[in-house]
Amino acid sequence: MQAVGGKTLNADKAPRFAPRAVAVLGATALLALALDQWVKHLSTENLDPNQPVKILGGLIYLSLLRNGGAAFSFGSAYTWIFPVITLVVIGWIGWMATRLRSVPWAIALGLVLGGALGNLTDRLFRAPGPFQGHVVDMISAFAPGGERFAVFNIADSCLTVGVCLAVVLELTGRQRDGSRLKGKSEEKAESATGTEETA
């Protein structure tokens, strides 16, 4: 129990999440999803699969590709399994949001969620049919047609950046509830400071 403004509140009923963090997660996911679908729309309307477009001096080629599998078309015979995995990931992020109080973690999870929703939208609504739809990819690095690296899209980029950010946050001890784990060097420094103050 804790007193706030003369009233006694039950701490167990206090929200575990910060509304601001959840709002950032949702906004990040929606922005990533909207950007992904907009770029896919432009790509399908304007790109010729047989004529890649060279940009940035050949660093990037725009090569329209419809992918039924994962990276490098892996698992194209089992397209249905990717939406199932994505739904599990979305459910996990939803559960994480109930305990979310960190804005950096909200951005990371929002990018992952937006990327997952972007590719899930393709799986559900594009040909050849629901749960078997082919994902639209268009970004080919260093060479056209995925000759040097798998062709990817904005959703894939958001997923990658979100996962990398989550790894960095985890390695630096930043927790989803807004707290931070202290490293051994920090604990030793605090212990030494406390010893000096009591001496």
XYZ file of C-alpha atoms in Angstrom:
199
model
C 0.000 0.000 0.000
C 1.181 3.548 -0.621
C -0.260 6.982 0.136
C -0.667 9.452 -2.717
C -2.281 12.850 -2.201
C -3.801 11.747 1.100
C -5.318 8.614 -0.453
C -4.146 5.086 0.054
C -3.559 3.115 -3.147
C -3.013 -0.583 -3.565
C 0.370 -1.030 -5.269
C -0.817 -4.292 -6.797
C -3.398 -2.340 -8.838
C -0.848 0.126 -10.257
C -0.265 -0.451 -13.979
C 2.829 -2.503 -14.753
C 3.390 -0.611 -18.000
C 4.003 3.024 -18.850
C 1.362 4.383 -21.263
C 4.006 6.527 -22.971
C 6.201 3.504 -23.723
C 3.263 1.509 -25.087
C 2.228 4.487 -27.236
C 5.765 4.726 -28.652
C 5.695 0.991 -29.408
C 2.375 1.318 -31.260
C 3.392 4.432 -33.183
C 6.714 2.887 -34.226
C 4.977 -0.293 -35.406
C 2.351 1.621 -37.397
C 4.972 3.852 -39.037
C 7.102 0.840 -39.993
C 4.060 -1.007 -41.384
C 2.831 2.013 -43.368
C 6.276 2.712 -44.862
C 6.753 -0.945 -45.778
C 3.403 -1.255 -47.538
C 3.826 2.087 -49.331
C 7.243 1.081 -50.717
C 5.859 -2.321 -51.754
C 2.983 -0.607 -53.553
C 5.348 1.703 -55.424
C 7.607 -1.242 -56.283
C 4.862 -3.436 -57.714
C 3.458 -0.525 -59.714
C 6.700 0.831 -61.143
C 9.466 -1.803 -61.136
C 10.041 -4.344 -63.901
C 11.341 -7.673 -62.508
C 13.609 -7.980 -65.560
C 15.063 -4.478 -65.364
C 16.726 -3.688 -61.992
C 17.233 -0.016 -61.193
C 20.756 0.998 -60.143
C 21.007 3.666 -57.432
C 23.762 5.070 -55.183
C 26.409 4.149 -57.729
C 25.565 0.457 -57.601
C 25.527 0.156 -53.824
C 21.815 -0.621 -54.061
C 19.727 -2.086 -56.879
C 15.939 -2.086 -56.906
C 15.062 -5.606 -58.052
C 11.421 -6.642 -57.777
C 11.070 -10.161 -56.390
C 8.173 -12.123 -54.929
C 9.452 -14.466 -52.254
C 7.458 -17.451 -51.031
C 10.019 -18.395 -48.367
C 12.376 -16.744 -45.919
C 15.793 -15.272 -46.735
C 17.319 -16.705 -49.928
C 13.857 -18.249 -50.598
C 14.487 -20.856 -47.897
C 11.368 -22.817 -46.983
C 9.336 -21.716 -50.006
C 7.540 -25.088 -49.979
C 6.209 -24.373 -46.478
C 4.936 -20.821 -46.863
C 2.099 -21.361 -44.382
C 4.479 -21.789 -41.451
C 5.832 -18.216 -41.650
C 2.502 -16.515 -40.784
C 2.113 -18.916 -37.842
C 5.573 -18.000 -36.528
C 4.789 -14.312 -37.044
C 1.547 -14.577 -35.077
C 3.490 -16.155 -32.201
C 5.992 -13.265 -32.300
C 3.159 -10.699 -32.310
C 1.572 -12.430 -29.312
C 4.897 -12.389 -27.474
C 5.350 -8.653 -28.122
C 1.802 -8.041 -26.894
C 2.638 -9.856 -23.661
C 5.877 -7.848 -23.324
C 3.904 -4.616 -23.709
C 2.013 -5.359 -20.474
C 5.291 -4.859 -18.585
C 6.903 -2.217 -20.769
C 8.212 0.986 -19.190
C 11.305 1.691 -21.307
C 11.054 3.932 -24.396
C 14.222 2.483 -26.043
C 12.753 -1.010 -25.633
C 9.451 0.307 -27.011
C 11.228 1.470 -30.175
C 13.016 -1.877 -30.552
C 9.841 -3.908 -30.073
C 7.863 -1.513 -32.276
C 10.319 -2.023 -35.140
C 10.105 -5.800 -34.752
C 6.303 -5.653 -34.572
C 6.008 -3.349 -37.585
C 8.348 -5.516 -39.633
C 6.497 -8.684 -38.660
C 3.134 -7.117 -39.556
C 4.492 -5.863 -42.883
C 5.479 -9.322 -44.089
C 2.420 -10.931 -42.481
C 0.201 -8.610 -44.533
C 1.825 -9.972 -47.693
C 1.399 -13.573 -46.515
C -2.298 -13.027 -45.865
C -3.403 -10.835 -48.756
C -1.097 -11.370 -51.724
C -1.159 -14.136 -54.349
C -1.407 -17.074 -54.447
C -3.717 -16.926 -51.407
C -4.166 -16.473 -47.636
C -1.281 -17.841 -45.539
C 0.566 -18.641 -48.783
C 1.085 -15.143 -50.157
C 4.505 -14.215 -51.512
C 6.360 -11.362 -49.820
C 7.372 -8.450 -52.060
C 11.119 -7.747 -51.877
C 12.933 -5.050 -53.801
C 16.255 -4.026 -52.194
C 19.334 -5.830 -53.517
C 22.714 -4.824 -52.075
C 25.882 -4.558 -54.227
C 24.417 -6.402 -57.240
C 21.028 -6.908 -58.920
C 18.786 -9.901 -58.287
C 20.313 -10.894 -54.978
C 23.609 -12.020 -56.529
C 25.655 -10.867 -53.515
C 23.049 -10.718 -50.749
C 19.430 -11.755 -50.267
C 16.882 -9.309 -51.696
C 14.960 -7.711 -48.818
C 12.338 -5.070 -48.042
C 11.579 -2.337 -45.514
C 9.902 -4.819 -43.140
C 13.051 -6.963 -43.102
C 15.137 -3.862 -42.391
C 12.893 -2.877 -39.469
C 13.086 -6.395 -38.052
C 16.886 -6.411 -38.277
C 17.331 -2.965 -36.725
C 14.812 -3.791 -33.962
C 16.545 -7.051 -33.054
C 20.003 -5.393 -33.079
C 18.723 -2.586 -30.834
C 17.205 -5.149 -28.457
C 20.532 -6.994 -28.272
C 22.377 -3.741 -27.484
C 19.857 -2.862 -24.757
C 20.170 -6.336 -23.268
C 23.973 -6.255 -23.317
C 24.050 -2.827 -21.653
C 21.732 -4.019 -18.884
C 18.734 -1.887 -19.820
C 15.564 -3.677 -18.773
C 12.083 -3.473 -20.275
C 10.692 -2.099 -17.006
C 13.005 0.916 -17.248
C 15.558 -0.310 -14.706
C 19.188 -1.052 -15.439
C 21.327 -3.961 -14.311
C 24.690 -2.905 -12.922
C 27.895 -4.479 -14.211
C 30.549 -5.854 -11.882
C 32.766 -2.794 -12.379
C 29.893 -0.460 -11.397
C 29.100 -2.565 -8.316
C 32.761 -2.518 -7.244
C 32.929 1.257 -7.732
C 29.783 1.806 -5.624
C 31.077 -0.585 -2.972
C 34.390 1.272 -2.815
C 32.609 4.645 -2.564
C 30.425 3.368 0.249
C 33.453 2.077 2.129
C 35.227 5.450 1.820
C 32.153 7.319 3.093
C 31.839 5.146 6.188
C 35.570 5.253 6.966
